[in-house]
Structure formats: C-alpha cells, structure tokens
XYZ file of C-alpha atoms in Angstrom:
359
model
C 102.527 82.635 104.758
C 101.504 84.621 101.730
C 98.738 83.101 100.029
C 97.472 84.220 96.561
C 94.494 83.045 93.970
C 93.482 83.394 90.514
C 91.543 86.083 88.943
C 87.819 84.822 87.787
C 85.729 87.919 87.004
C 84.189 89.546 90.550
C 85.270 86.445 92.051
C 88.551 87.907 93.337
C 87.285 90.488 95.990
C 85.082 88.253 98.224
C 87.931 86.066 98.176
C 90.216 88.235 99.628
C 87.725 90.485 102.171
C 87.483 85.978 103.208
C 90.707 85.660 103.296
C 92.090 88.856 105.040
C 88.953 88.593 108.073
C 89.653 85.392 108.714
C 94.074 87.029 109.447
C 95.223 85.735 106.538
C 97.770 87.583 104.352
C 97.408 87.504 100.938
C 99.428 89.317 98.083
C 96.557 89.962 95.236
C 97.888 89.011 92.202
C 97.793 91.999 89.189
C 94.728 92.328 87.017
C 94.877 89.975 84.312
C 96.688 91.765 81.117
C 98.338 90.762 77.844
C 101.513 90.475 80.606
C 100.002 87.596 81.912
C 98.724 85.146 79.605
C 102.220 86.016 77.592
C 104.098 85.065 81.206
C 102.042 82.337 81.209
C 101.706 80.899 77.614
C 106.005 80.972 78.106
C 105.803 79.257 81.333
C 103.239 75.716 80.255
C 102.772 73.526 77.981
C 101.943 74.507 73.944
C 98.973 71.973 73.980
C 97.569 73.731 77.624
C 94.151 74.540 77.707
C 94.163 78.639 78.117
C 92.595 78.794 81.667
C 95.630 76.834 82.763
C 97.900 79.050 80.615
C 96.558 82.508 82.879
C 96.165 80.886 86.093
C 99.851 79.942 85.858
C 100.397 83.646 84.921
C 98.396 84.462 87.898
C 100.765 82.580 90.655
C 103.577 83.722 88.528
C 103.157 87.470 88.620
C 102.001 86.669 92.299
C 105.039 85.002 92.976
C 107.253 88.896 92.190
C 105.138 90.500 94.398
C 106.467 87.709 97.754
C 103.323 85.333 97.412
C 104.287 81.879 98.766
C 101.772 79.731 99.073
C 97.927 79.257 96.329
C 94.894 78.770 96.755
C 93.456 76.427 93.150
C 90.599 73.951 93.091
C 91.586 70.519 92.240
C 88.957 67.233 90.888
C 87.983 63.959 89.554
C 86.400 63.740 86.325
C 87.509 63.770 82.825
C 88.072 68.313 82.417
C 92.407 68.140 82.596
C 91.346 71.454 85.353
C 91.589 68.085 87.775
C 95.615 68.286 86.544
C 96.627 72.399 87.284
C 97.933 71.888 90.738
C 99.960 69.038 90.502
C 102.030 70.202 87.049
C 101.796 73.740 87.960
C 103.287 73.353 91.496
C 106.368 70.909 89.833
C 107.019 73.885 87.089
C 106.695 77.064 90.189
C 109.004 74.749 92.373
C 111.899 75.256 89.434
C 111.462 79.416 90.228
C 110.551 79.394 93.820
C 109.567 77.174 96.974
C 105.937 77.558 96.697
C 102.866 75.579 98.886
C 98.952 75.177 97.653
C 95.945 74.247 99.288
C 93.981 72.208 97.088
C 90.301 73.623 96.837
C 88.260 69.580 95.981
C 85.798 70.988 93.705
C 83.530 67.594 93.777
C 83.412 68.305 97.333
C 83.476 72.145 97.464
C 81.326 72.784 101.209
C 84.003 70.418 102.851
C 87.281 71.680 100.865
C 87.077 74.920 101.505
C 85.797 74.538 105.386
C 89.565 72.868 105.385
C 91.696 74.831 102.322
C 90.894 77.536 105.106
C 92.021 76.030 108.621
C 95.000 75.037 106.343
C 95.446 78.641 106.097
C 93.669 79.940 108.485
C 94.918 78.396 111.555
C 93.869 80.843 114.493
C 90.386 81.134 113.166
C 87.746 79.143 114.700
C 84.878 76.777 113.894
C 82.295 79.215 114.020
C 84.079 82.153 112.372
C 85.210 80.626 109.487
C 81.037 79.417 108.433
C 80.678 83.347 109.539
C 82.467 84.419 107.567
C 82.158 81.397 103.530
C 78.473 82.198 104.562
C 79.387 86.043 104.051
C 81.165 85.626 100.460
C 78.116 83.450 99.446
C 76.117 85.600 100.170
C 78.451 88.333 98.281
C 79.376 86.285 94.967
C 74.891 85.914 95.149
C 74.056 90.046 95.194
C 76.542 90.218 92.810
C 74.869 87.923 90.678
C 71.692 89.482 90.896
C 73.690 92.642 89.486
C 75.360 91.883 87.000
C 72.308 89.814 85.628
C 70.430 93.191 85.879
C 73.196 94.760 83.676
C 72.137 92.359 80.942
C 68.796 93.443 81.377
C 68.833 96.939 81.636
C 71.941 97.393 79.915
C 70.369 95.603 76.998
C 67.054 98.083 76.763
C 68.752 101.421 78.141
C 70.041 104.137 75.402
C 73.512 104.959 77.959
C 74.597 100.841 78.402
C 78.419 101.809 79.179
C 77.609 104.075 82.223
C 75.087 100.548 83.282
C 78.875 98.591 82.476
C 80.388 101.027 83.868
C 78.088 100.831 87.944
C 78.051 97.291 87.678
C 82.109 95.958 87.299
C 83.041 98.537 90.251
C 80.354 97.126 91.930
C 81.999 94.794 93.762
C 83.604 97.082 95.436
C 80.737 98.357 97.768
C 80.749 95.440 99.232
C 84.116 95.130 101.006
C 82.677 96.880 104.431
C 80.065 94.428 104.552
C 79.621 92.453 108.096
C 76.490 91.030 107.239
C 74.170 89.884 105.220
C 71.432 93.081 105.716
C 75.130 95.018 104.612
C 74.692 93.021 101.984
C 71.173 93.500 101.137
C 71.494 97.537 101.458
C 73.779 97.492 99.132
C 72.747 95.433 96.341
C 69.728 96.780 96.356
C 71.458 101.282 96.136
C 73.603 99.133 93.079
C 70.981 97.394 91.392
C 68.749 100.481 91.719
C 71.400 103.159 89.993
C 70.552 100.486 86.549
C 67.444 100.775 87.145
C 67.162 104.425 86.368
C 69.448 104.498 83.627
C 67.929 100.646 81.985
C 64.452 102.113 81.814
C 63.918 104.541 79.090
C 63.518 102.210 76.093
C 62.189 100.043 77.549
C 61.744 97.524 74.503
C 62.228 93.724 73.987
C 65.514 93.088 72.505
C 66.811 90.320 71.389
C 67.543 87.530 73.648
C 70.666 85.279 73.272
C 71.649 81.934 76.339
C 75.576 82.117 76.863
C 76.618 79.097 77.954
C 80.038 77.391 77.501
C 83.562 76.662 80.016
C 83.215 77.402 82.811
C 86.475 79.641 83.169
C 85.875 81.515 79.417
C 82.830 82.366 81.291
C 83.172 83.803 84.231
C 86.464 85.520 83.482
C 85.386 89.008 81.550
C 89.171 89.256 80.023
C 89.594 86.334 78.363
C 86.444 86.127 77.129
C 87.021 89.113 75.716
C 84.254 91.497 77.624
C 80.799 89.521 74.919
C 78.967 89.590 78.249
C 79.658 93.840 77.707
C 79.800 93.439 73.532
C 75.942 92.327 73.368
C 74.509 94.391 75.895
C 75.889 97.330 74.041
C 74.807 95.585 70.802
C 71.295 95.709 72.693
C 71.048 91.948 72.748
C 69.975 90.765 76.053
C 72.171 87.710 77.862
C 71.026 85.634 79.983
C 74.452 83.474 81.236
C 74.134 80.024 82.788
C 77.109 79.811 85.046
C 77.018 81.820 87.395
C 79.432 82.817 90.408
C 77.794 82.720 93.485
C 74.396 80.467 92.681
C 77.213 77.930 91.255
C 78.673 78.804 94.279
C 76.023 78.226 97.024
C 74.459 75.408 94.709
C 78.289 73.127 95.171
C 78.445 73.766 99.240
C 75.919 74.209 100.631
C 73.243 72.912 98.613
C 74.791 69.778 97.737
C 76.584 69.169 101.403
C 72.806 68.975 102.345
C 71.706 66.532 99.255
C 69.664 69.177 97.375
C 71.763 69.340 94.288
C 72.663 67.434 91.747
C 74.347 69.260 88.790
C 74.721 66.484 86.719
C 71.634 65.089 87.724
C 70.238 68.397 86.752
C 70.953 68.503 83.407
C 71.031 65.146 82.228
C 67.280 64.954 82.585
C 68.081 68.931 80.604
C 69.827 67.502 78.145
C 68.181 64.913 76.199
C 68.014 63.179 73.844
C 71.621 64.850 72.537
C 73.556 63.917 75.300
C 72.791 60.613 78.047
C 75.995 60.877 80.014
C 78.786 63.527 81.361
C 81.397 64.665 79.838
C 83.265 66.095 81.890
C 83.719 69.563 82.784
C 80.192 71.635 81.364
C 80.051 70.110 78.661
C 76.752 68.089 80.204
C 75.434 71.323 81.310
C 76.275 73.592 77.959
C 73.767 71.297 76.012
C 70.472 70.742 78.940
C 70.992 75.507 78.708
C 70.998 74.630 74.583
C 68.691 73.205 75.049
C 66.414 75.142 77.535
C 66.806 78.323 75.695
C 66.830 77.303 71.703
C 62.105 75.891 73.742
C 62.022 79.032 75.528
C 62.299 81.523 72.736
C 65.962 82.861 72.851
C 66.650 84.036 69.609
C 69.930 83.291 69.416
C 73.176 80.678 71.137
C 76.486 81.734 71.979
C 78.165 78.366 72.983
C 82.335 79.989 74.071
C 85.515 77.510 74.969
C 88.931 77.479 75.386
C 90.404 76.118 71.814
C 91.180 71.915 72.341
C 89.000 71.618 75.525
C 88.043 68.099 75.176
C 84.401 68.410 77.294
C 83.032 71.103 75.505
C 84.528 69.672 71.281
C 82.445 66.977 72.679
C 79.760 69.808 73.081
C 79.351 71.142 69.822
C 78.512 68.046 68.238
C 75.065 67.852 70.530
C 74.732 71.837 69.655
C 74.672 71.859 66.480
C 71.380 69.454 66.005
C 69.906 71.656 68.687
C 70.467 74.543 66.986
C 69.598 72.762 63.659
C 66.727 70.564 64.464
C 65.370 73.417 66.135
C 66.265 75.944 64.215
C 66.965 78.509 66.245
C 71.285 80.845 65.272
C 74.162 79.840 67.237
C 77.664 81.109 67.145
C 80.931 78.277 69.111
C 83.472 81.294 69.968
C 86.623 78.890 70.206
C 89.035 80.506 71.873
C 93.154 80.376 72.655
C 96.172 82.785 72.820
C 96.061 84.480 70.334
C 92.445 84.980 69.700
C 91.958 88.916 70.171
C 89.170 91.270 70.731
C 89.201 92.752 66.849
C 88.472 88.378 65.519
C 85.474 88.425 68.438
C 84.274 91.476 68.022
C 83.813 91.186 63.951
C 81.597 87.370 65.081
C 79.623 89.431 67.539
C 78.678 91.511 65.523
C 77.706 89.731 61.956
C 75.664 86.917 64.450
C 74.037 89.454 65.934
C 73.492 91.064 62.681
C 71.949 87.690 61.837
C 69.357 87.586 64.766
C 68.170 91.160 64.689
C 67.216 89.743 60.555
C 66.106 86.720 62.024
C 63.617 88.497 64.640
C 61.912 91.360 62.494
C 61.135 88.543 60.046
C 58.819 86.768 62.572
C-alpha cells in the first residue's frame, strides 16, 4: 500500500510526519503547480469547484509516482465536498485500481482514528493517539508562526525575509518527537520573526480574511493573498487556521465542548440565522465580528460556484453597507491569474489606507 493525500497549505508535512512515524509508506504529491491545475481540470466535470479540481490533480500526479491509496475527507451537509471522494474514486479507477480512506469531518476524531487504524494496522492504539496529539500540537505551532508572520511582517521593513522564515518553518518540525521539542522550535522561529518585525513599530491597517476553507488555507490557490497583503503593510487576521480547526473539531468536539455551527450561528445573527453548508455561517459571523471590532476591511475569498459562500456573500454585502466597512469579494477558479488578483488587492489596500488616513 502506497498512500498519498492532497496538499493544503502547511498541513502536508505534519501529515507526512504522522503517517511515516506509524510505519505507513507515503508517496508525497508534487507541490501544486499549473500542471496540477490543468491535469485536475482535464479529468473533472466542468462545473466542479476549484478545490475538487486541484485535489484531483494531486491524486493524478501521485498515481504517476506509484500511489494506490488516497486519504481524503467526506461529510454530510450542503457542500459538495461530502461527495468528492466517491466521484474522484470512480474517475481514477478508470486509470488504475485505487482505494480511498475517507475521514468524516462531522466526526473528525473517530474518523481520523479509524483511518489510521486502516492504514497502519500494525500500530497500537497508544501509538496512534500519541502521533495524533503530536501532529495537532505541530499544526497549532505552525498556526502561531503564520499569525506572527502576518503581525510582524506588516510592521517590518523586511517582510520578504519574514515570509521566507515562516514558509520554511514546517520543515524544522520534522525531527520533533515530543511536545517540548515542538515548543522549542516554535519559540525559536517566532523569535527570529520578531527580531525582523519590530523596526517600524507602527499600527498598520488591519484586514479580516474570511471565506471557504480550502481557499483560505492553500496559498497557491488563493494567489498568496496573505503574503501580498503583508508586503503592502497590511495586517491580516485569517479566521480559519489548520491547527486550531483540527484541535477544536477533534478533541474539543469529541468531548462535547465545541460545536462550530452553534458557535457561529449566534455570532452571525441577525444577518444569517441558519447553517447554509460549508463555511458560510462562519464567514458571516467572522466578518460581523471584524466590522464591530475596528477592522479596516474584510476580504471574502471563495471558489467560483461555491453555493454556501454565495449565500454568505449577500449577508456580507449588507454588513459592509450597514457598518460602513470596505469589502472585497474574490471568486477564484482555474482561469484566475496572479495579476488579476494582485491588481484588485492593490486597489483595495489603497482604498482602506485612504479611508484610515481620513479618520
């Protein structure tokens, strides 16, 4: 069995660490590139959303390298994500017999555990739980490093160096075996970012980044939106982070201490009162929180044709109008270009900087 999985931001290296430490043979998919997008689009229905096509491209490139088993997610709800695995397996099976190990995002802890049992039957229960705990700790450390990059990078005279430090940080955790190892690496990286970020010390404009899960977390697909803003001196607060999401939806949810829908339904009122699938409710709740807490702008990014985010968009326009906060909506598909996204971001940043100066 040769196992592979789609890329999604800095999730890939911790997952590689998790699987290989449990004795699983892993075939890492090549980094996402134009070839990945073209290949995935060629083997996908035209109306499928961009995350479907990119993950399909990851699977096809992994097959070329010998992979025969894929880890992916499924789930109930109004987002088409829940059915990706079934359709992708049917399509891929025309090329080569493949197996899918799916993780139910509505029961993430048990889904992850059973998936790892299936992939690593020789591993004991304690070994699986230990590796899961280390992986979550690692992901939360990478969340903190990304937040430090966005905070200090926007205040620094050397944002490119800070972005490079953050981008290379995931590899530094690969030899970590304990929580203490992870804590030490995290502090070292954040300290090196702080040293470069305290020169200017000014209060830059602050933007809330909301939208669809995959697009927020995969930099290639969202055209490096966080880094583009940081380089323009804008502090970014992203409202979905990999480690925080996994921690809340595994341990806290399993213990009955967290319900994402319950948490954001209250926050999104009165602009959206119902779960609309995907991250729609969370996008509205997070945007409303930003508008009420002095943010200078909101950026909403989602795949073209994403139904939950299109519903959320109507509520976001009303929030922007009622609370007088600038809103930029970016609908992304395989035809979107770096230049087009950059131009819109530059115009938006110019707008919020002028508005901030006029206050």
